[in-house]
Short mmCIF file of C-alpha atoms and ligand atoms in Angstrom, two decimals:
data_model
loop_
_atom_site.label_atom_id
_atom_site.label_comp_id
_atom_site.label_asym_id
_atom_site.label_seq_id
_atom_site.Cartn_x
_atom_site.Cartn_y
_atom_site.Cartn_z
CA UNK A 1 119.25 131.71 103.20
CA UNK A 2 119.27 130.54 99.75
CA UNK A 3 120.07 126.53 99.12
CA UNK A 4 121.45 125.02 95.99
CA UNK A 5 120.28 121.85 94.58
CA UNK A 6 120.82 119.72 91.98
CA UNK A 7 117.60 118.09 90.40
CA UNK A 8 117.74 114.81 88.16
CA UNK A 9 114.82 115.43 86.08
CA UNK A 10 112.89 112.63 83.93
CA UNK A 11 112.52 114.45 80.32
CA UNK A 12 110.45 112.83 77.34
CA UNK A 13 109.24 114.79 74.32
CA UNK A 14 106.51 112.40 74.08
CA UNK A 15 104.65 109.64 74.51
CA UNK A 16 106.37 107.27 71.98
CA UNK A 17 109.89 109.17 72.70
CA UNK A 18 112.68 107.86 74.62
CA UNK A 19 113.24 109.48 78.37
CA UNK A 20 116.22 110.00 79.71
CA UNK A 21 117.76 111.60 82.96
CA UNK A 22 118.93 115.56 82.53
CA UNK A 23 120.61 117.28 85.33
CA UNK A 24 120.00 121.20 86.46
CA UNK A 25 121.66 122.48 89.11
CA UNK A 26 119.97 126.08 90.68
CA UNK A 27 121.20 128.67 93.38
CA UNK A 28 117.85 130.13 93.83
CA UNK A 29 115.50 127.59 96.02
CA UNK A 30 114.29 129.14 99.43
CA UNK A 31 113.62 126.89 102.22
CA UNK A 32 109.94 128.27 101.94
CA UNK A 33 109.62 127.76 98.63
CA UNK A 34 107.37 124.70 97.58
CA UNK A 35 108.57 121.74 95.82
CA UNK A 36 106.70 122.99 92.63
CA UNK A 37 107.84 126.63 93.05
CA UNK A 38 111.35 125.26 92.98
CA UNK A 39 110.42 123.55 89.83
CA UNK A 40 109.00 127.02 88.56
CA UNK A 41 112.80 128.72 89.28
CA UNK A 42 114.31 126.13 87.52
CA UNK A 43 112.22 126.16 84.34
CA UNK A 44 112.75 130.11 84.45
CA UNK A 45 116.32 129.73 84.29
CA UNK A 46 115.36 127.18 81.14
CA UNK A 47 113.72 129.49 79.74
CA UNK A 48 116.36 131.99 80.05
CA UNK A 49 118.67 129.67 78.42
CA UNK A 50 116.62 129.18 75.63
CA UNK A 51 115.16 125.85 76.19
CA UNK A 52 112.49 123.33 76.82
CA UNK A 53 110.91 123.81 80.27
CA UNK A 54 110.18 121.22 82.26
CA UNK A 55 106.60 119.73 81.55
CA UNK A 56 104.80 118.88 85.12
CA UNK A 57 101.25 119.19 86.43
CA UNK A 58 99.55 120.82 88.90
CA UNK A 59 96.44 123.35 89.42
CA UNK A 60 95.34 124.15 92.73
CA UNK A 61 98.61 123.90 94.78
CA UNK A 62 96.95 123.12 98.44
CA UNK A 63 96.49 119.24 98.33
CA UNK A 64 92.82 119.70 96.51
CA UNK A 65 92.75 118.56 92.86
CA UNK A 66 94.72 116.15 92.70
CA UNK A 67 97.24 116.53 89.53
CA UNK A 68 100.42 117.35 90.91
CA UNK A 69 101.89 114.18 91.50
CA UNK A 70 105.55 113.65 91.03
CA UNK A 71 107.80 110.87 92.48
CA UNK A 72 110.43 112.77 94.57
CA UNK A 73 113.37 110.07 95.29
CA UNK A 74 111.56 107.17 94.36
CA UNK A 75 108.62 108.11 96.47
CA UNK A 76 105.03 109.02 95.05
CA UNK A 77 104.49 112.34 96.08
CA UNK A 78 107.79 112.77 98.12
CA UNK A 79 109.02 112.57 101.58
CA UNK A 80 106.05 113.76 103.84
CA UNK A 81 103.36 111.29 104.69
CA UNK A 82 100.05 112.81 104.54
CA UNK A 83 101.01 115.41 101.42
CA UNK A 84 100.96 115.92 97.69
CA UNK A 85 103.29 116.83 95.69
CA UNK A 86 102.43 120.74 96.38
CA UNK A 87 102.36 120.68 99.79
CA UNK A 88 106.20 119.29 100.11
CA UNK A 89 108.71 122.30 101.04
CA UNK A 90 112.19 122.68 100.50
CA UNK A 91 112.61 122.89 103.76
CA UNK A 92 112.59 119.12 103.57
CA UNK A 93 116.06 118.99 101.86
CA UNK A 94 119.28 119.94 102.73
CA UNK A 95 121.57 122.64 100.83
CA UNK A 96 123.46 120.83 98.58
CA UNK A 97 120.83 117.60 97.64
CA UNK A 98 120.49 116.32 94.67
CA UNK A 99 116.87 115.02 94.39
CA UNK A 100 115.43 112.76 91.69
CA UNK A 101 112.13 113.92 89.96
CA UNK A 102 110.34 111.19 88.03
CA UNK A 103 106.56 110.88 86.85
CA UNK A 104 104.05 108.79 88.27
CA UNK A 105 104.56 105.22 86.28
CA UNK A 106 101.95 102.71 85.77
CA UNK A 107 101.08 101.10 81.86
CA UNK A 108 97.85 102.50 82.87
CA UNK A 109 99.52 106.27 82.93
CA UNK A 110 101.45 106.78 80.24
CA UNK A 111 103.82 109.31 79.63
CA UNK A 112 102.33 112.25 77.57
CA UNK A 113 105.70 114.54 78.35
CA UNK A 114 108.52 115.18 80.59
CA UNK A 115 106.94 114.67 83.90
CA UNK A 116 102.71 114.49 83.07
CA UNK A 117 101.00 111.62 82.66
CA UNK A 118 97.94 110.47 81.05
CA UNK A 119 95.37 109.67 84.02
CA UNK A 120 92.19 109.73 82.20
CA UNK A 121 92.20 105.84 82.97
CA UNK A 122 90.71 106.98 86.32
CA UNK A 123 87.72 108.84 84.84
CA UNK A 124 86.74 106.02 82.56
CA UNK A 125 86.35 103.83 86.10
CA UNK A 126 84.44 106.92 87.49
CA UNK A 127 82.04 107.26 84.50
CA UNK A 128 81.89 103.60 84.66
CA UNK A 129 80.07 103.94 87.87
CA UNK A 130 81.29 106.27 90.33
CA UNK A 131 77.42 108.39 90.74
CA UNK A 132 74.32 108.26 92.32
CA UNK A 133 71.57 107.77 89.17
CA UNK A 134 68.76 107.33 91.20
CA UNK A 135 66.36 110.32 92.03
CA UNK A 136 68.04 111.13 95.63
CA UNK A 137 65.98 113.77 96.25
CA UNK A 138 66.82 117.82 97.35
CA UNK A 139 68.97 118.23 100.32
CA UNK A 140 66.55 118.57 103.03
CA UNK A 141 65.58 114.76 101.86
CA UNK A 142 69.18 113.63 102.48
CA UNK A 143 68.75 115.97 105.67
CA UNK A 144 66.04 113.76 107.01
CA UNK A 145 67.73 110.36 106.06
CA UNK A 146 69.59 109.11 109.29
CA UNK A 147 72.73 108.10 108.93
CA UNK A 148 74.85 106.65 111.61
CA UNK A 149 78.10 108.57 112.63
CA UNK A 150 80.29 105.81 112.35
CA UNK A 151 78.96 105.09 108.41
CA UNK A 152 78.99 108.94 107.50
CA UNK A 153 82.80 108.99 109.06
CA UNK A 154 83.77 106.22 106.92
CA UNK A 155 82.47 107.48 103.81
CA UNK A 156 83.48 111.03 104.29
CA UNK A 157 87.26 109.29 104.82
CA UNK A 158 86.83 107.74 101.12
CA UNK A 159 85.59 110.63 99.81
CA UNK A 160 88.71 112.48 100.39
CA UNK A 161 90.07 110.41 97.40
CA UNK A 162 91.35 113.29 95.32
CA UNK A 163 92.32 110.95 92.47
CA UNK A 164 95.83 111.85 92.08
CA UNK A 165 96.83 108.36 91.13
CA UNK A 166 99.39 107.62 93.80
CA UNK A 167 98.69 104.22 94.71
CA UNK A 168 98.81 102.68 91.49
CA UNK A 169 102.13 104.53 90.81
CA UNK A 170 103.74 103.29 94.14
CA UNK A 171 102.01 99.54 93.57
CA UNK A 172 104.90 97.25 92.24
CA UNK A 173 101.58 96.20 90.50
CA UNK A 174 100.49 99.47 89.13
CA UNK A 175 97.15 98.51 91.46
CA UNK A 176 94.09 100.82 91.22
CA UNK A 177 92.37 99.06 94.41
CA UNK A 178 92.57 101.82 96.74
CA UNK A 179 91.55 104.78 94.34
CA UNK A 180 88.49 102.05 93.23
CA UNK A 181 87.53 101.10 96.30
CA UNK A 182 87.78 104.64 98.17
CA UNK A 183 85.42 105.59 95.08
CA UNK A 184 82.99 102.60 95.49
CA UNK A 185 83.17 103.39 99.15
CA UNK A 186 82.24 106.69 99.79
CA UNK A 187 79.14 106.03 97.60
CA UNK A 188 77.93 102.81 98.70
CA UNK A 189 78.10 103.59 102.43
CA UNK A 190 75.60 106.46 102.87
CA UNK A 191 71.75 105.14 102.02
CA UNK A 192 71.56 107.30 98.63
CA UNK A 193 74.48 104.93 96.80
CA UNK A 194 73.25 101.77 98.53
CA UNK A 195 70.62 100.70 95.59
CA UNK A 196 73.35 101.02 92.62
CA UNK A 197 76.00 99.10 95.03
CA UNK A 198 76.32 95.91 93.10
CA UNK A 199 76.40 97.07 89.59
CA UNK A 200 78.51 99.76 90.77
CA UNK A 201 81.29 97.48 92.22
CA UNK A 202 81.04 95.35 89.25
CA UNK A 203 81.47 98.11 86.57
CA UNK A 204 84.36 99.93 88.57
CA UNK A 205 86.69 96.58 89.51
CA UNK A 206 86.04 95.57 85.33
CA UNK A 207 86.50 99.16 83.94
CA UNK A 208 89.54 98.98 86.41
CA UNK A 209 90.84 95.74 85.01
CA UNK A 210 90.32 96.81 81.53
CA UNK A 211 92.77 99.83 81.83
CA UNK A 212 95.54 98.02 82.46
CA UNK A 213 96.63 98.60 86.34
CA UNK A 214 97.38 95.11 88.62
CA UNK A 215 96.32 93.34 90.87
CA UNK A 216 96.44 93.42 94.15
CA UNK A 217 98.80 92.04 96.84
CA UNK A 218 98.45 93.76 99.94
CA UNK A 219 102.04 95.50 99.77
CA UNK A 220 100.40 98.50 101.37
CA UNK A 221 102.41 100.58 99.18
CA UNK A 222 99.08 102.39 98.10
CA UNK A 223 98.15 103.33 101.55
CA UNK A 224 101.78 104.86 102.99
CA UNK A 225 102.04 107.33 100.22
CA UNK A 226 98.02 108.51 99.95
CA UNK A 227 98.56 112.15 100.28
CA UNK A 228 94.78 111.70 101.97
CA UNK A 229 95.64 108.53 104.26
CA UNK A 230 92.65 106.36 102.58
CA UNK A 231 93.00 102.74 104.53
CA UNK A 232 93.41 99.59 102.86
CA UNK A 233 90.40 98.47 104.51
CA UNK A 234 88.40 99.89 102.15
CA UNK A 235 90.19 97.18 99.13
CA UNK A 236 88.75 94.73 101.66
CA UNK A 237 84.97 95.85 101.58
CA UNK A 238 85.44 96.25 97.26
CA UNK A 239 86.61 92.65 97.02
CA UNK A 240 83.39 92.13 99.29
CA UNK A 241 81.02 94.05 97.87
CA UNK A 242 82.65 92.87 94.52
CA UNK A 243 82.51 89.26 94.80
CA UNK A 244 78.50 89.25 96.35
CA UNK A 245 77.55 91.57 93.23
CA UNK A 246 78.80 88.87 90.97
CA UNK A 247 77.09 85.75 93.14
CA UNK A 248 74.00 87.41 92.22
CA UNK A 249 73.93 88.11 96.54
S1 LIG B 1 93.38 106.63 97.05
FE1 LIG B 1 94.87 108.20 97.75
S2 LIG B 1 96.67 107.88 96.43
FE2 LIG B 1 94.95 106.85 95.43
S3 LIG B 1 94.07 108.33 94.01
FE3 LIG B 1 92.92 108.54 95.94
S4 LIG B 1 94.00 110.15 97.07
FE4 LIG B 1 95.42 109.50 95.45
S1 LIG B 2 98.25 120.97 92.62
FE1 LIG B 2 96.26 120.36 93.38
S2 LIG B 2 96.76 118.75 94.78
FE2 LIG B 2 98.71 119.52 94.18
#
């Protein structure tokens, strides 16, 4: 059965433009439609009138890459815990809603239209040390390297970090601790990241400072809307690792 919604959309021409709410109203969602194939229907009918589609992101539409995000109602990502943006389904509203769209907003992500922002903030803390630069060695060396299960768990958990930028856009801070530390995580865990730890947490946390995003106060915002459940345990072993690496420790 078809629904009707009504969608308050976020528009902006651009960066330095003003925003502003605009209302669309469509007949044409299907409870199995996705959130972003509703968005598709609407900007068809848009089109058909003649005007601007919205502007949103996304590429691989199953929770992968990471660019879809979209705050749905005032929440990053939307009402399912666990999900991106593209894995929410209409199903999840009722015929007759009206559901606010908004883009992810942090100083650090600014607006480049409508509902896409500008998260290149994150690779600049990624290329600022998010890699392994030592010779590792071919896979059957990593093979051979023990690991305990317990370690391997915990990084494999961090390195389900899809950077999609959620945390800092539900932080009343604009935080980037748990995208940061997830990162510094997942590397410095396993044996291969271990030598590059301290210069690795100090780059990240300063590359993450100098972009702009918060600090941290434990709201726990950052963990109840990551579409990939990191823990905020993980800010905990960054501000370790973090404040050793600059005692010289
Ligand atoms: S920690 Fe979670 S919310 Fe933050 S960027 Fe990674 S996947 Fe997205
Ligand atoms: S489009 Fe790739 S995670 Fe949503």
């Amino acid at each position: 059965m078809a629904m009707t919604v009504t969608l308050k959309v976020w528009r902006q021409a651009g960066p330095t433009a003003a925003g502003r709410f605009e209302t669309y109203t469509t007949n044409h969602v299907h409870p199995d439609m996705s959130f972003l194939e509703m968005l598709d229907v609407v900007n068809e009918e848009i089109i058909k009138a003649g005007k601007d589609p919205i502007a949103f992101d996304s590429d691989c539409r199953e929770g992968i890459c990471g660019s879809c995000g979209l705050v749905i109602d005032g929440l990053a990502h939307g009402p399912d815990r666990g999900a991106t943006t593209c894995q929410v389904h209409m199903r999840r509203f009722r015929n007759g809603d009206t559901i606010t769209v908004e883009p992810f907003r942090a100083k650090a992500f600014p607006v480049i239209k409508d509902l896409v922002v500008d998260r290149s903030a994150f690779d600049r803390i990624i290329a600022a040390g998010g890699y392994v630069s030592i010779n590792a060695g071919g896979a059957p060396d990593g093979n051979s390297i023990p690991v305990a299960k317990d370690v391997a768990d915990l990084s494999m958990d961090n390195a389900q970090c899809i950077g999609c930028g959620a945390c800092a856009a539900a932080c009343k801070n604009a935080a980037a601790h748990l995208f940061t530390s997830a990162k510094i995580a997942h590397l410095g865990l396993l044996p291969q990241g271990a030598p590059e730890r301290s210069r690795r947490a100090i780059r990240m946390v300063e590359q993450m400072d100098a972009e702009g995003f918060g600090s941290c106060s434990n709201e726990g915002e950052c963990e109840a809307v990551c579409p990939k459940e990191i823990s905020i345990a993980s800010i905990a072993r960054m501000n370790r690792d973090y404040v050793k690496a600059a005692a010289g420790k």
